[in-house]
C-alpha positions as a printed Julia matrix, in Angstrom:
247×3 Matrix{Float64}:
  22.29   17.34   -3.36
  20.66   13.99   -4.11
  21.38   10.44   -3.04
  19.62    7.51   -4.62
  19.29    3.88   -5.5
  18.6     3.25   -9.18
  15.51    5.17  -10.23
  14.63    6.36   -6.72
  16.16    9.68   -5.69
  16.02   11.27   -2.3
  16.99   14.87   -1.57
  18.82   15.66    1.61
  16.43   17.36    4.0
  16.53   21.13    3.89
  14.22   23.2     6.04
  14.94   26.5     4.29
  11.51   26.52    2.68
   8.24   26.59    4.6
   6.57   24.35    2.01
   9.42   21.86    2.27
   9.1    21.83    6.06
   5.36   21.18    5.87
   5.98   18.46    3.28
   8.48   16.63    5.48
   6.17   16.89    8.49
   3.3    15.41    6.47
   5.59   12.6     5.25
   6.6    11.76    8.83
   2.97   11.77    9.98
   2.01    9.61    7.01
   4.68    7.05    7.94
   3.45    7.04   11.54
  -0.2     6.5    10.55
   0.84    3.77    8.09
   2.57    1.95   10.92
  -0.63    2.1    12.99
  -2.5     0.24   10.24
  -0.88   -3.02   11.3
  -1.98   -2.55   14.91
  -5.59   -1.63   14.13
  -6.19   -4.0    11.2
  -4.75   -7.19   12.74
  -7.52   -7.67   15.37
 -10.25   -6.97   12.81
  -9.26   -9.81   10.47
  -8.08  -12.26   13.14
 -10.33  -13.91   15.72
  -7.62  -13.68   18.37
  -8.59  -11.31   21.14
 -12.04  -10.14   22.17
 -13.51   -9.24   18.81
 -17.27   -9.79   18.28
 -16.65  -11.3    14.82
 -13.95  -11.73   12.22
 -14.11   -9.48    9.16
 -13.1   -10.81    5.77
 -10.0    -9.01    4.46
 -11.84   -8.36    1.19
 -14.81   -6.8     3.03
 -12.44   -4.66    5.09
 -10.66   -3.47    1.95
 -13.99   -2.62    0.28
 -15.04   -0.5     3.27
 -11.7     1.29    3.49
 -11.63    2.3    -0.17
 -15.29    3.29   -0.36
 -14.88    5.48    2.73
 -11.79    6.97    1.13
 -13.62    7.6    -2.16
 -16.57    9.4    -0.56
 -14.22   11.36    1.71
 -12.25   12.77   -1.24
 -15.27   13.44   -3.47
 -15.99   16.94   -2.05
 -12.31   17.89   -2.35
 -12.18   16.75   -5.98
 -14.99   19.03   -7.2
 -12.56   21.73   -8.3
 -10.05   19.26   -9.71
  -9.74   18.02  -13.29
 -13.27   17.6   -14.76
 -14.26   14.0   -15.44
 -15.12   14.8   -19.06
 -11.57   15.93  -19.82
  -9.73   12.98  -18.27
  -9.75   10.87  -21.44
  -9.84    7.13  -22.03
  -6.09    6.66  -21.77
  -5.89    8.27  -18.35
  -9.0     6.39  -17.17
  -7.33    3.15  -18.24
  -4.26    3.93  -16.15
  -6.43    5.07  -13.23
  -8.24    1.74  -13.38
  -4.91   -0.1   -13.36
  -3.85    1.94  -10.34
  -7.1     1.11   -8.53
  -6.77   -2.6    -9.24
  -3.09   -2.59   -8.2
  -3.96   -0.82   -4.95
  -6.82   -3.12   -4.02
  -4.78   -6.21   -4.94
  -1.91   -4.93   -2.82
  -4.06   -4.17    0.23
  -6.03   -7.43    0.0
  -2.84   -9.45   -0.32
  -1.37   -7.5     2.58
  -4.38   -8.12    4.84
  -4.45  -11.85    3.99
  -0.75  -11.95    4.83
  -1.27   -9.95    8.02
  -3.93  -12.43    9.1
  -1.39  -15.28    9.03
   1.74  -13.33    9.96
   2.52  -11.07   12.91
   2.1    -7.31   13.18
   5.86   -6.98   13.79
   6.79   -8.85   10.61
   4.24   -6.94    8.59
   5.67   -3.64    9.84
   9.15   -4.71    8.76
   8.18   -6.09    5.36
   5.4    -3.62    4.52
   7.91   -1.39    2.71
   8.67   -4.12    0.21
   7.43   -1.87   -2.59
  10.73   -0.02   -2.31
  12.63   -3.17   -3.3
  10.26   -3.96   -6.16
  10.33   -0.34   -7.35
  14.09   -0.57   -7.61
  13.84   -3.89   -9.47
  11.3    -2.4   -11.89
  13.62    0.56  -12.48
  16.51   -1.83  -13.18
  14.7    -4.4   -15.35
  12.11   -2.3   -17.21
  13.51    1.22  -17.18
  17.05   -0.1   -17.79
  18.53    1.91  -14.96
  21.68    0.7   -13.21
  22.81    0.73   -9.62
  26.1     2.44   -8.95
  28.74    0.54   -7.02
  28.22    2.64   -3.91
  24.5     1.77   -4.05
  24.95   -2.01   -4.14
  25.75   -2.39   -0.44
  22.75   -0.34    0.82
  20.44   -2.22   -1.55
  21.77   -5.58   -0.35
  21.36   -4.53    3.31
  17.75   -3.48    2.63
  16.95   -6.9     1.17
  18.67   -8.73    4.03
  17.0    -6.66    6.75
  13.57   -6.53    5.17
  13.27  -10.03    3.67
  16.01  -12.51    4.51
  16.16  -12.03    8.29
  12.38  -11.99    9.08
  11.56  -14.9     6.76
  14.68  -16.81    7.83
  13.76  -16.49   11.52
  10.2   -17.7    10.84
  11.49  -20.67    8.83
  13.93  -21.57   11.6
  11.26  -21.35   14.3
   8.96  -23.64   12.28
  11.61  -26.27   11.51
  12.15  -24.95    7.97
   8.58  -25.92    7.09
   6.39  -23.72    4.88
   3.97  -22.84    7.68
   1.02  -20.44    7.66
   3.29  -17.82    9.25
   5.81  -18.06    6.4
   2.96  -18.05    3.86
   1.71  -14.83    5.44
   5.18  -13.32    5.11
   5.23  -14.23    1.41
   1.84  -12.57    0.87
   3.04   -9.38    2.55
   6.06   -9.32    0.25
   3.81   -9.96   -2.76
   1.7    -6.96   -1.78
   4.87   -4.89   -2.18
   4.97   -5.83   -5.87
   1.44   -4.53   -6.41
   2.26   -1.33   -4.56
   5.42   -0.88   -6.64
   3.3    -1.06   -9.81
   0.91    1.41   -8.21
   3.75    3.85   -7.42
   5.14    3.79  -10.95
   1.69    4.22  -12.53
   0.85    7.09  -10.16
   4.09    8.79  -11.11
   2.97    8.72  -14.75
  -0.65    9.83  -14.17
   0.21   12.54  -11.61
   1.82   14.59  -14.38
  -1.58   14.89  -16.07
  -4.19   14.87  -13.3
  -4.72   16.42   -9.89
  -3.84   14.24   -6.88
  -7.31   14.6    -5.33
  -9.01   13.42   -8.53
  -6.6    10.5    -8.81
  -7.33    9.44   -5.23
 -11.08    9.74   -5.7
 -11.3     7.72   -8.92
  -8.82    5.02   -7.92
 -10.58    4.59   -4.57
 -13.94    4.07   -6.32
 -12.3     1.56   -8.67
 -10.67   -0.27   -5.75
 -13.85   -0.33   -3.67
 -15.96   -1.44   -6.64
 -13.48   -4.19   -7.49
 -13.53   -5.48   -3.9
 -17.34   -5.4    -3.83
 -17.38   -7.36   -7.1
 -15.19  -10.03   -5.53
 -17.51  -10.21   -2.53
 -20.52  -10.78   -4.8
 -18.69  -13.27   -7.03
 -17.47  -15.42   -4.12
 -20.48  -14.83   -1.85
 -18.37  -13.26    0.91
 -20.53  -12.06    3.83
 -20.37   -8.44    4.94
 -20.03   -9.23    8.65
 -19.33   -6.02   10.52
 -20.34   -5.23   14.1
 -21.09   -1.61   14.96
 -18.47   -1.76   17.71
 -15.83   -2.41   15.03
 -16.63    0.68   12.95
 -14.33    3.05   14.92
 -11.45    0.59   14.52
 -12.12    0.34   10.79
 -12.0     4.13   10.65
  -8.65    4.17   12.42
  -7.31    1.47   10.11
  -8.51    3.56    7.14
  -6.69    6.65    8.43
């Protein structure tokens, strides 16, 4: 049995299959590690605390994606050969890489100004934008029973956190509110990434997709660093924390 909102469908959990059980465990672990990203990344890009130096969000993103790319390269050797990928798929892989790096950079710039709590609440904004893309572009419609859950998601994820920050800052567009807006904007980039991945994953292996898109994302971030003369300031004591943020 399935329940869903627009184009997103979720199956009720059934542990009758061993593969399904492993899949759900991996999904739960993935959600837990994603939540830790806020905790580990915030001190690296913000001078608050006892950090030896502040890392540019763009430099941090470049390191994360390049580490990811080299990590997946050995696993992708037996995946789809590069020669058989084709120009069309490479084009979409490049779009995925740019969407991912734009999303993570926007998220880190927002995290720098916002709080780790707000970022944890609003970091799933791609779900809202994915639904909006399904409604506006794919011409899917929400059923009546889905309207209330969708409205509650928007209120809980956007209206309440941003409204509280506006109220605390005298309804002024402060740096904190600007950071919240950037975190929500990152959700739009991730929503594009999700929809593009759904298309490409039908043609290519997941390991090859991750490898290529990570190289594209890391290369794009490095290009921005060279274009805007962004220093690569990283202290050796920060490397373990960068690794944890990458995980």
